[in-house]
Coordinates of C-alpha atoms (C1' of nucleotides) in Angstrom, one line a residue:
Chain A
M1 CA 0.0 0.0 0.0
R2 CA 2.1 2.9 -1.2
N3 CA 1.0 6.4 -2.0
V4 CA 1.5 8.1 -5.3
K5 CA 1.9 11.7 -6.1
I6 CA -0.2 12.6 -9.1
Y7 CA 1.7 15.5 -10.5
W8 CA 5.4 16.0 -11.3
S9 CA 6.7 17.3 -8.1
S10 CA 9.3 19.6 -9.6
M11 CA 7.2 20.6 -12.5
T12 CA 4.5 21.7 -10.2
T13 CA 6.8 23.7 -8.1
R14 CA 8.2 25.3 -11.1
S15 CA 5.0 26.2 -12.9
A16 CA 3.8 27.7 -9.7
S17 CA 6.0 30.6 -10.4
S18 CA 3.8 31.1 -13.5
N19 CA 6.3 32.3 -16.0
R20 CA 6.3 30.0 -19.0
N21 CA 8.6 31.4 -21.7
A22 CA 10.8 33.5 -19.6
S23 CA 14.2 31.9 -19.3
R24 CA 15.6 34.6 -17.0
S25 CA 14.5 36.1 -13.8
R26 CA 13.0 33.1 -12.2
K27 CA 12.8 31.9 -8.7
L28 CA 14.2 28.4 -9.1
A29 CA 17.9 28.1 -9.4
L30 CA 19.0 26.2 -12.5
P31 CA 22.1 23.9 -12.6
Y32 CA 24.9 24.7 -14.9
T33 CA 24.9 22.7 -18.1
T34 CA 28.2 21.7 -19.6
V35 CA 29.6 19.4 -22.3
D36 CA 32.9 17.6 -22.1
V37 CA 34.6 15.5 -24.7
V38 CA 37.0 12.6 -24.2
I39 CA 39.2 12.5 -27.2
F40 CA 41.3 9.4 -27.7
T41 CA 44.1 8.6 -30.0
V42 CA 47.0 6.2 -30.3
L43 CA 50.4 7.7 -30.5
D44 CA 53.8 6.0 -29.7
D45 CA 52.0 2.7 -29.3
A46 CA 50.0 4.0 -26.4
L47 CA 46.4 5.0 -25.8
Q48 CA 46.4 8.8 -25.3
V49 CA 43.8 11.4 -24.3
L50 CA 43.6 15.0 -25.1
L51 CA 43.7 17.4 -22.1
V52 CA 43.5 21.1 -21.7
Q53 CA 45.2 23.0 -19.0
R54 CA 42.9 25.4 -17.0
R55 CA 44.0 29.0 -16.6
G56 CA 46.1 29.7 -13.7
D57 CA 44.8 33.2 -13.0
G58 CA 41.4 34.6 -12.6
D59 CA 38.7 33.2 -10.4
E60 CA 37.9 29.9 -12.1
P61 CA 38.1 26.7 -10.2
F62 CA 41.0 24.2 -10.5
P63 CA 43.5 26.8 -11.8
G64 CA 46.4 25.3 -13.6
R65 CA 45.0 21.8 -13.5
W66 CA 44.5 19.6 -16.5
A67 CA 41.0 18.8 -17.6
L68 CA 39.0 17.3 -20.4
P69 CA 38.1 19.8 -23.1
G70 CA 34.6 21.1 -22.6
G71 CA 32.6 23.9 -21.3
F72 CA 29.2 25.5 -20.8
V73 CA 26.5 25.0 -23.4
D74 CA 26.0 28.2 -25.2
V75 CA 22.2 28.6 -25.6
E76 CA 22.7 31.0 -28.5
A77 CA 25.3 29.0 -30.5
D78 CA 24.6 25.4 -29.8
S79 CA 21.5 23.9 -31.2
S80 CA 21.9 20.5 -29.5
L81 CA 24.3 18.7 -27.1
E82 CA 25.9 16.8 -29.8
D83 CA 26.3 20.0 -31.8
C84 CA 28.1 21.5 -28.8
A85 CA 30.3 18.5 -28.4
R86 CA 31.3 18.6 -32.1
R87 CA 32.3 22.2 -31.9
K88 CA 34.4 21.7 -28.8
L89 CA 36.1 18.8 -30.5
E90 CA 36.9 20.8 -33.6
D91 CA 38.0 23.8 -31.6
K92 CA 40.7 21.7 -29.9
T93 CA 41.8 19.4 -32.6
G94 CA 40.8 20.8 -35.9
V95 CA 39.3 17.4 -36.7
A96 CA 35.7 17.1 -37.7
S97 CA 35.4 13.5 -36.4
P98 CA 32.4 11.7 -37.9
Y99 CA 32.3 9.3 -35.0
L100 CA 31.1 10.8 -31.7
E101 CA 29.4 8.7 -29.1
Q102 CA 27.6 9.8 -26.0
L103 CA 29.3 8.4 -22.9
G104 CA 26.9 9.5 -20.2
S105 CA 26.3 12.4 -17.9
W106 CA 27.6 13.4 -14.5
G107 CA 25.7 15.8 -12.3
S108 CA 25.7 16.8 -8.7
S109 CA 25.7 19.6 -6.3
T110 CA 29.4 19.1 -5.5
R111 CA 31.3 18.4 -8.7
D112 CA 31.8 22.1 -9.5
P113 CA 32.6 24.5 -6.6
R114 CA 30.6 27.2 -8.4
G115 CA 27.3 25.3 -7.8
W116 CA 25.1 22.5 -9.0
S117 CA 26.2 21.4 -12.4
A118 CA 25.6 18.6 -14.9
T119 CA 27.9 17.7 -17.7
H120 CA 27.1 15.7 -20.8
V121 CA 30.1 13.7 -21.9
Y122 CA 30.9 12.5 -25.4
F123 CA 33.8 10.5 -26.6
T124 CA 35.5 10.0 -29.9
L125 CA 38.5 8.4 -31.5
I126 CA 40.7 10.2 -34.0
P127 CA 43.8 9.4 -35.9
G128 CA 46.7 10.7 -33.9
Q129 CA 48.8 11.8 -36.9
D130 CA 46.2 14.3 -38.0
V131 CA 46.4 16.3 -34.8
S132 CA 50.1 16.3 -33.9
L133 CA 50.5 19.1 -36.4
V134 CA 48.0 21.2 -34.5
K135 CA 49.6 20.5 -31.3
G136 CA 53.0 21.6 -32.6
A137 CA 51.6 24.8 -33.9
N138 CA 50.3 25.7 -30.4
A139 CA 51.1 26.5 -26.9
A140 CA 51.4 24.2 -24.0
D141 CA 47.9 24.1 -22.8
V142 CA 46.5 21.5 -25.1
A143 CA 48.4 18.2 -25.1
W144 CA 48.1 14.5 -25.4
F145 CA 48.7 12.3 -22.3
K146 CA 49.0 8.6 -22.0
V147 CA 45.8 7.4 -20.4
D148 CA 47.6 5.1 -17.9
E149 CA 49.7 7.9 -16.6
V150 CA 46.8 10.2 -16.2
L151 CA 44.8 7.7 -14.2
H152 CA 47.4 6.9 -11.6
P153 CA 48.0 9.1 -10.0
R154 CA 44.7 10.8 -10.6
G155 CA 44.8 14.6 -10.7
L156 CA 42.4 16.0 -13.2
A157 CA 40.1 18.9 -12.5
F158 CA 36.5 18.4 -11.4
D159 CA 35.4 14.7 -11.5
H160 CA 37.2 14.2 -14.7
D161 CA 39.2 11.4 -13.3
D162 CA 36.0 9.4 -12.9
I163 CA 34.8 10.4 -16.3
L164 CA 38.0 9.4 -18.0
Q165 CA 38.0 6.1 -16.1
S166 CA 34.5 5.4 -17.4
A167 CA 35.4 6.4 -20.9
V168 CA 38.4 4.0 -20.9
E169 CA 36.3 1.2 -19.6
R170 CA 33.7 1.8 -22.2
L171 CA 36.3 2.0 -24.9
R172 CA 38.1 -1.2 -23.8
G173 CA 34.8 -3.0 -23.5
K174 CA 33.5 -2.1 -26.9
V175 CA 36.8 -2.8 -28.6
E176 CA 36.3 -6.4 -27.7
Y177 CA 33.4 -6.7 -30.0
T178 CA 33.2 -3.7 -32.4
S179 CA 35.2 -2.1 -35.1
L180 CA 35.9 1.0 -33.0
P181 CA 39.7 1.1 -33.4
A182 CA 39.3 1.7 -37.1
F183 CA 38.6 5.3 -36.3
L184 CA 42.1 5.6 -34.8
L185 CA 43.7 5.3 -38.2
P186 CA 44.0 7.6 -41.2
E187 CA 42.8 6.0 -44.4
P188 CA 43.9 4.0 -46.1
F189 CA 45.2 1.6 -43.5
T190 CA 46.3 -2.0 -43.6
L191 CA 45.1 -4.9 -41.6
P192 CA 48.3 -5.3 -39.6
Q193 CA 48.0 -1.6 -38.6
L194 CA 44.5 -2.1 -37.5
Q195 CA 45.5 -5.1 -35.6
R196 CA 48.1 -3.0 -33.8
M197 CA 45.4 -0.5 -32.7
Y198 CA 43.4 -3.4 -31.2
E199 CA 46.5 -4.6 -29.4
V200 CA 47.4 -1.2 -28.0
V201 CA 43.9 -0.5 -26.7
L202 CA 43.4 -3.9 -25.3
G203 CA 46.9 -4.2 -23.9
R204 CA 47.4 -7.7 -25.2
P205 CA 48.4 -9.5 -28.4
V206 CA 45.7 -10.6 -30.8
D207 CA 45.9 -13.6 -33.0
K208 CA 46.6 -12.6 -36.6
S209 CA 44.5 -15.3 -38.3
G210 CA 41.4 -14.9 -36.3
F211 CA 41.7 -11.2 -36.4
R212 CA 41.8 -11.1 -40.2
T213 CA 38.9 -13.5 -40.5
R214 CA 36.8 -11.4 -38.2
M215 CA 37.5 -8.1 -39.8
L216 CA 36.8 -9.3 -43.3
A217 CA 33.7 -11.1 -42.2
G218 CA 32.5 -7.8 -40.8
R219 CA 32.1 -6.5 -44.4
F220 CA 32.9 -2.9 -43.3
L221 CA 36.2 -2.6 -45.1
E222 CA 36.8 -2.1 -48.8
E223 CA 40.1 -2.6 -50.5
V224 CA 41.8 0.4 -52.0
G225 CA 45.2 -0.4 -53.5
Y226 CA 48.4 -1.3 -51.7
A227 CA 50.3 0.4 -49.0
D228 CA 53.8 1.3 -50.1
G229 CA 55.9 -1.1 -48.0
E230 CA 59.2 -0.6 -46.4
S231 CA 61.3 -3.5 -47.5
N232 CA 59.0 -6.5 -47.5
R233 CA 55.7 -7.8 -48.7
P234 CA 53.3 -4.8 -49.1
A235 CA 50.0 -5.0 -47.4
K236 CA 46.6 -4.3 -48.9
G237 CA 45.2 -0.9 -48.1
Y238 CA 41.6 -0.6 -46.8
R239 CA 39.2 2.1 -45.9
L240 CA 35.9 2.1 -44.1
I241 CA 32.8 1.7 -46.3
D242 CA 30.9 3.8 -43.8
R243 CA 32.9 6.1 -41.7
L244 CA 29.9 6.9 -39.5
S245 CA 28.7 3.6 -38.1
L246 CA 30.2 1.0 -36.0
V247 CA 30.2 -2.7 -36.8
V248 CA 29.3 -5.1 -33.9
F249 CA 30.8 -8.5 -34.0
P250 CA 28.8 -11.4 -32.8
R251 CA 31.3 -12.4 -30.1
T252 CA 34.0 -10.8 -28.0
F253 CA 37.6 -11.4 -28.8
S254 CA 38.4 -13.7 -25.9
P255 CA 35.6 -14.9 -23.8
R256 CA 36.7 -14.0 -20.3
G257 CA 34.3 -16.5 -18.7
A258 CA 37.3 -18.4 -17.3
D259 CA 36.8 -19.4 -13.7
Chain B
M1 CA 47.2 23.4 -40.7
R2 CA 44.3 24.1 -38.5
N3 CA 44.0 26.7 -35.8
V4 CA 43.3 26.0 -32.2
K5 CA 41.6 28.1 -29.6
I6 CA 43.5 28.1 -26.4
Y7 CA 40.8 28.8 -23.8
W8 CA 37.5 27.2 -23.4
S9 CA 35.3 29.3 -25.5
S10 CA 32.1 29.2 -23.4
M11 CA 34.1 29.3 -20.2
T12 CA 35.8 32.4 -21.2
T13 CA 32.6 34.1 -22.2
R14 CA 31.1 33.1 -19.0
S15 CA 33.8 34.2 -16.6
A16 CA 33.9 37.5 -18.4
S17 CA 30.7 38.3 -16.4
S18 CA 33.0 37.9 -13.3
N19 CA 30.6 36.3 -10.9
R20 CA 31.9 33.1 -9.6
N21 CA 29.6 31.8 -7.0
A22 CA 26.5 33.6 -7.9
S23 CA 24.0 31.2 -9.4
R24 CA 21.4 33.8 -10.1
S25 CA 21.4 37.2 -11.9
R26 CA 23.8 36.3 -14.7
K27 CA 24.0 37.4 -18.2
L28 CA 24.2 34.0 -19.8
A29 CA 21.0 32.0 -20.2
L30 CA 21.1 28.5 -18.7
P31 CA 19.3 25.6 -20.2
Y32 CA 16.7 23.8 -18.2
T33 CA 17.9 20.6 -16.6
T34 CA 15.5 17.7 -16.2
V35 CA 15.6 14.0 -15.4
D36 CA 13.3 11.4 -16.9
V37 CA 12.9 7.8 -16.0
V38 CA 11.9 4.9 -18.2
I39 CA 10.3 2.3 -16.0
F40 CA 9.8 -1.1 -17.6
T41 CA 7.9 -4.0 -16.3
V42 CA 6.2 -7.2 -17.7
L43 CA 2.5 -7.5 -17.2
D44 CA 0.1 -9.8 -19.1
D45 CA 3.0 -11.3 -21.0
A46 CA 3.9 -8.0 -22.5
L47 CA 6.6 -5.5 -22.0
Q48 CA 5.1 -2.3 -20.5
V49 CA 6.3 1.1 -19.6
L50 CA 5.0 3.5 -17.0
L51 CA 3.6 6.8 -18.3
V52 CA 2.2 9.9 -16.7
Q53 CA -0.4 12.1 -18.2
R54 CA 0.4 15.8 -18.3
R55 CA -2.1 18.2 -16.9
G56 CA -4.7 19.5 -19.3
D57 CA -5.0 22.9 -17.8
G58 CA -2.5 25.6 -17.0
D59 CA 0.2 26.9 -19.2
E60 CA 2.4 23.8 -19.4
P61 CA 3.4 22.3 -22.8
F62 CA 1.8 19.2 -24.2
P63 CA -1.3 19.4 -22.0
G64 CA -3.1 16.1 -21.6
R65 CA -0.4 14.1 -23.4
W66 CA 1.3 11.1 -21.9
A67 CA 5.0 11.4 -21.0
L68 CA 7.7 9.6 -19.2
P69 CA 7.8 10.4 -15.5
G70 CA 10.3 13.1 -14.8
G71 CA 10.8 16.7 -14.2
F72 CA 13.2 19.5 -13.3
V73 CA 16.2 18.9 -11.1
D74 CA 15.6 20.5 -7.8
V75 CA 18.9 22.1 -6.8
E76 CA 17.8 22.2 -3.2
A77 CA 16.5 18.7 -2.8
D78 CA 18.6 16.6 -5.3
S79 CA 22.2 16.0 -4.5
S80 CA 22.9 14.2 -7.8
L81 CA 21.2 13.2 -11.0
E82 CA 20.8 9.6 -9.9
D83 CA 19.4 10.8 -6.6
C84 CA 16.9 12.8 -8.5
A85 CA 16.0 9.9 -10.8
R86 CA 15.5 7.6 -7.8
R87 CA 13.2 10.0 -6.1
K88 CA 11.1 10.3 -9.2
L89 CA 10.9 6.6 -9.6
E90 CA 9.8 6.1 -6.0
D91 CA 7.3 8.9 -6.3
K92 CA 5.5 7.2 -9.1
T93 CA 5.8 3.6 -8.1
G94 CA 6.5 3.4 -4.5
V95 CA 9.3 1.0 -5.5
A96 CA 12.9 1.7 -4.4
S97 CA 14.5 -0.2 -7.2
P98 CA 18.0 -1.1 -6.6
Y99 CA 18.8 -1.3 -10.3
L100 CA 18.9 2.0 -12.1
E101 CA 21.0 2.5 -15.2
Q102 CA 21.7 5.7 -17.1
L103 CA 20.4 5.6 -20.6
G104 CA 21.8 8.9 -22.0
S105 CA 20.9 12.5 -22.3
W106 CA 18.9 14.5 -24.8
G107 CA 19.3 18.2 -25.1
S108 CA 18.5 20.8 -27.7
S109 CA 17.0 24.2 -28.2
T110 CA 13.8 22.7 -29.7
R111 CA 12.8 19.7 -27.6
D112 CA 10.9 21.9 -25.0
P113 CA 8.9 24.8 -26.3
R114 CA 9.8 26.7 -23.1
G115 CA 13.4 26.9 -24.2
W116 CA 16.8 25.2 -24.4
S117 CA 16.6 22.1 -22.2
A118 CA 18.6 18.9 -21.6
T119 CA 17.2 15.8 -19.9
H120 CA 19.2 13.1 -18.3
V121 CA 17.4 9.8 -18.8
Y122 CA 17.6 6.7 -16.6
F123 CA 15.9 3.4 -17.0
T124 CA 14.9 0.6 -14.6
L125 CA 13.1 -2.7 -14.5
I126 CA 10.7 -3.5 -11.7
P127 CA 8.4 -6.4 -10.9
G128 CA 5.0 -5.5 -12.2
Q129 CA 3.1 -7.2 -9.4
D130 CA 4.5 -4.8 -6.8
V131 CA 3.1 -1.8 -8.5
S132 CA -0.3 -2.8 -9.7
L133 CA -1.6 -2.1 -6.2
V134 CA -0.3 1.5 -6.4
K135 CA -2.0 2.1 -9.7
G136 CA -5.3 0.8 -8.4
A137 CA -5.2 3.1 -5.5
N138 CA -4.8 6.1 -7.8
A139 CA -6.3 8.2 -10.4
A140 CA -6.0 7.8 -14.2
D141 CA -2.9 9.8 -14.8
V142 CA -0.3 7.2 -14.0
A143 CA -0.6 4.0 -15.9
W144 CA 1.2 1.1 -17.6
F145 CA 1.2 0.9 -21.4
K146 CA 2.4 -1.8 -23.7
V147 CA 5.6 -0.6 -25.3
D148 CA 4.6 -1.7 -28.7
E149 CA 1.4 0.2 -28.6
V150 CA 3.0 3.3 -27.4
L151 CA 5.6 3.3 -30.2
H152 CA 3.2 3.0 -33.1
P153 CA 1.6 5.2 -33.4
R154 CA 3.9 7.5 -31.5
G155 CA 2.4 10.3 -29.6
L156 CA 4.2 11.1 -26.4
A157 CA 5.1 14.5 -25.2
F158 CA 8.4 16.2 -25.9
D159 CA 10.9 13.8 -27.6
H160 CA 9.8 11.0 -25.4
D161 CA 9.0 8.8 -28.3
D162 CA 12.7 8.9 -29.3
I163 CA 13.8 8.3 -25.8
L164 CA 11.5 5.4 -25.3
Q165 CA 12.7 3.9 -28.5
S166 CA 16.3 4.2 -27.4
A167 CA 15.4 2.6 -24.1
V168 CA 13.7 -0.3 -25.7
E169 CA 16.6 -0.9 -28.0
R170 CA 19.1 -0.8 -25.2
L171 CA 16.9 -3.1 -23.1
R172 CA 16.5 -5.7 -25.9
G173 CA 20.2 -5.4 -26.7
K174 CA 21.3 -6.0 -23.2
V175 CA 18.9 -8.8 -22.5
E176 CA 20.7 -10.8 -25.1
Y177 CA 23.8 -11.1 -23.0
T178 CA 23.0 -10.0 -19.4
S179 CA 20.8 -11.0 -16.5
L180 CA 18.7 -7.9 -16.7
P181 CA 15.3 -9.6 -16.9
A182 CA 15.8 -11.0 -13.4
F183 CA 14.9 -7.5 -12.1
L184 CA 11.4 -8.0 -13.6
L185 CA 10.5 -10.7 -11.1
P186 CA 9.7 -10.6 -7.4
E187 CA 11.8 -13.0 -5.3
P188 CA 11.8 -15.8 -5.1
F189 CA 11.3 -16.7 -8.7
T190 CA 11.8 -19.9 -10.7
L191 CA 13.9 -20.6 -13.8
P192 CA 10.8 -21.1 -16.0
Q193 CA 9.5 -17.8 -14.8
L194 CA 12.8 -16.1 -15.6
Q195 CA 12.9 -17.7 -19.0
R196 CA 9.4 -16.3 -19.7
M197 CA 10.8 -12.8 -19.0
Y198 CA 13.5 -13.3 -21.5
E199 CA 11.0 -14.5 -24.1
V200 CA 8.6 -11.6 -23.5
V201 CA 11.3 -9.0 -23.8
L202 CA 13.0 -10.6 -26.8
G203 CA 9.8 -11.5 -28.5
R204 CA 10.9 -15.0 -29.4
P205 CA 11.2 -18.4 -27.7
V206 CA 14.4 -19.4 -25.9
D207 CA 15.6 -22.9 -25.6
K208 CA 15.1 -24.3 -22.2
S209 CA 18.2 -26.4 -21.8
G210 CA 20.6 -23.8 -23.0
F211 CA 18.9 -21.1 -20.9
R212 CA 19.2 -23.1 -17.7
T213 CA 22.9 -23.9 -18.4
R214 CA 23.6 -20.2 -19.0
M215 CA 21.8 -18.9 -15.9
L216 CA 23.4 -21.4 -13.6
A217 CA 26.8 -20.9 -15.1
G218 CA 26.4 -17.2 -14.3
R219 CA 26.6 -17.9 -10.6
F220 CA 24.3 -15.0 -9.7
L221 CA 21.4 -17.0 -8.4
E222 CA 21.0 -18.8 -5.1
E223 CA 18.5 -21.5 -4.4
V224 CA 15.9 -20.7 -1.8
G225 CA 13.3 -23.5 -1.3
Y226 CA 10.6 -24.5 -3.7
A227 CA 7.8 -22.6 -5.3
D228 CA 4.4 -23.9 -4.4
G229 CA 3.3 -25.5 -7.7
E230 CA -0.1 -25.5 -9.1
S231 CA -0.7 -29.1 -10.1
N232 CA 2.6 -30.4 -11.4
R233 CA 6.2 -30.7 -10.5
P234 CA 7.3 -27.8 -8.3
A235 CA 10.1 -25.7 -9.5
K236 CA 13.1 -24.6 -7.4
G237 CA 13.0 -21.0 -6.2
Y238 CA 15.9 -18.7 -6.7
R239 CA 16.9 -15.2 -5.7
L240 CA 19.6 -12.9 -6.8
I241 CA 22.8 -13.1 -4.8
D242 CA 23.4 -9.4 -5.5
R243 CA 20.4 -7.4 -6.4
L244 CA 22.5 -4.4 -7.5
S245 CA 24.7 -5.7 -10.2
L246 CA 24.3 -7.2 -13.5
V247 CA 25.8 -10.4 -14.8
V248 CA 27.3 -10.2 -18.3
F249 CA 27.3 -13.5 -20.2
P250 CA 30.3 -14.2 -22.5
R251 CA 28.1 -14.5 -25.6
T252 CA 24.8 -13.4 -26.8
F253 CA 21.8 -15.6 -26.9
S254 CA 21.6 -16.1 -30.7
P255 CA 24.5 -14.7 -32.8
R256 CA 22.7 -12.6 -35.3
G257 CA 25.6 -12.6 -37.7
A258 CA 23.4 -14.4 -40.2
D259 CA 23.7 -12.9 -43.6
Chain C
dC1 C1' -2.9 -44.7 -15.0
dC2 C1' -2.6 -39.5 -17.5
dA3 C1' -1.6 -34.6 -18.0
dA4 C1' 1.4 -31.0 -17.2
dT5 C1' 5.4 -28.8 -16.1
dA6 C1' 10.5 -29.2 -14.3
dG7 C1' 14.7 -30.6 -15.2
dT8 C1' 18.7 -33.5 -17.7
dG9 C1' 21.4 -35.8 -21.4
dT10 C1' 23.2 -36.2 -25.9
dC11 C1' 24.3 -35.2 -30.5
dT12 C1' 25.8 -31.8 -33.9
dT13 C1' 27.5 -27.7 -35.7
dT14 C1' 29.9 -23.8 -35.4
dC15 C1' 33.7 -21.0 -34.5
dA16 C1' 37.5 -19.0 -31.9
dG17 C1' 42.3 -20.1 -30.6
dA18 C1' 46.7 -21.8 -31.8
dC19 C1' 50.1 -22.4 -34.9
dA20 C1' 52.3 -24.0 -38.9
dG21 C1' 52.8 -23.1 -43.5
dT22 C1' 53.1 -20.2 -47.9
dA23 C1' 53.6 -15.6 -50.5
dT24 C1' 55.9 -11.4 -51.8
dC25 C1' 58.7 -7.7 -51.2
dA26 C1' 64.2 -5.6 -50.5
dC27 C1' 68.7 -6.7 -50.5
Chain D
dG1 C1' 69.8 -17.0 -51.5
dT2 C1' 68.3 -14.4 -46.5
dG3 C1' 65.3 -11.7 -43.7
dA4 C1' 61.1 -9.6 -42.8
dT5 C1' 56.5 -9.0 -43.0
dA6 C1' 51.8 -10.3 -45.2
dC7 C1' 48.7 -13.6 -45.7
dT8 C1' 46.4 -18.6 -45.6
dG9 C1' 45.3 -23.4 -44.2
dT10 C1' 44.4 -26.8 -40.8
dC11 C1' 43.6 -28.9 -36.5
dT12 C1' 41.3 -28.9 -32.1
dG13 C1' 38.5 -28.0 -28.2
dA14 C1' 34.7 -25.5 -26.1
dA15 C1' 30.2 -24.2 -26.2
dA16 C1' 25.6 -23.0 -28.2
dG17 C1' 21.4 -24.9 -30.5
dA18 C1' 18.3 -28.5 -31.2
dC19 C1' 15.7 -31.9 -29.3
dA20 C1' 14.8 -36.2 -27.0
dC21 C1' 14.5 -38.0 -22.7
dT22 C1' 13.6 -38.5 -17.5
dA23 C1' 11.5 -36.7 -13.0
dT24 C1' 7.9 -35.1 -9.9
dT25 C1' 3.8 -33.3 -8.8
dG26 C1' -1.9 -33.5 -8.8
dG27 C1' -5.8 -35.9 -10.0

DNA sequence: CCAATAGTGTCTTTCAGACAGTATCAC
DNA sequence: GTGATACTGTCTGAAAGACACTATTGG
């Protein structure tokens, strides 16, 4: 025998102030709304993440600390959350990545010292080579960091350690059964290169034969000439048939149900 | 050769107004922040979702239309997004469901006619029996609906059709390889009952033998006596060892890689 | 005995994992 | 030829799918 409130509790409270279209001058305090982007790449055979150093002066929280790129939603400029995320990604990297996935949202009264805030987090994978140029042409406050070194010891601004942790788990999880790592390579790429991406992200070797079978069975790659080899047998070049969508394999790479 | 902005664009704009802890009286407009909950159950051998009818009077948008339960984050009362979702769930159902998963967030300038808004969506599964009492004790504006009938024709308020669609896809997807449907049953339950939950959600029959092997191999159930049968062999009763966490099976139920 | 549902055994097919073998380049 | 890397073939073992079989209740 429980009781049930009939109307939306907050809704009711809110409409009691009887201003419908006014988005300013209200009674109820609104949380801050931000968007952050976790940008992964593989450089130097290591999984890396793009971080931005917060300003050391002024009155902003976490001065001088490194953080995920992101910021407040701009009601005038951003038409949607994904739109906002895409712009932040392009601002920092110059890359208009087609693949952008929502990771989740984090919101609480304590995560930002300025007040109640909620952030919508997206993540993406981009080819590292494309961006190194940008980084070189810039100052020290945008940089790639090896994920493992960022996570211990933890030290990012806000709750970005938690967010990054989640992103890495999601990434490693999905790599087991999707074609995600293909987004880490510039096209055209070879199967051995792609295999390397899987190995770097997963942190373990992958069998060559099984790997090739799987990739080709996925029907998401199309041949496009040969890569110019170094001094051995040249590998076939491939590119994604559809650079937007992800292929899901029917099984994971190695069933971990070993007990 | 791309260019890179050094500072967070929105952040900069914002701090230019030079008020750090003030959460009111600013220049920048803030989006509305809401939380919605997709509450699933199985009743009458059908997957159902809890909906709330919006008020027909007043100046609120989508009067009289059905919507997912949810509403504005209350900065005073809610300490976090999940906290907020849990309260809304309990308000509507009286159930303090241990399992609550974040589905994603939807935010844009157009989804709410009152202005830029972003909603954080959670979803949960609860035993239908527990709640039917509550519904009986109440008026007509909280009710269960068969998911299939809600989705076509679509007709929910806001973008709740899209959200529900996503929730159903996520649910069906995860049911293939997790123990999710166990949350649809009151404890103790039997394996045949659990199998039924899988079949209802997936919309197809599941092999008995394989099903039992899988569930028992998952080591997430513990025996607890026998169910009092009707007029045939009584089944063993089980309950979840850990009512909070989900078990992930190494493979999906039926590899859909059939082309 | 029968009906009905719970639970098990067994065969087959499929497929990942392992690894050995072959192919094609530079020198 | 050698060395190096790309690519393929084959065997094996584990597990899912299908389905027949046994078990335990009430009447």
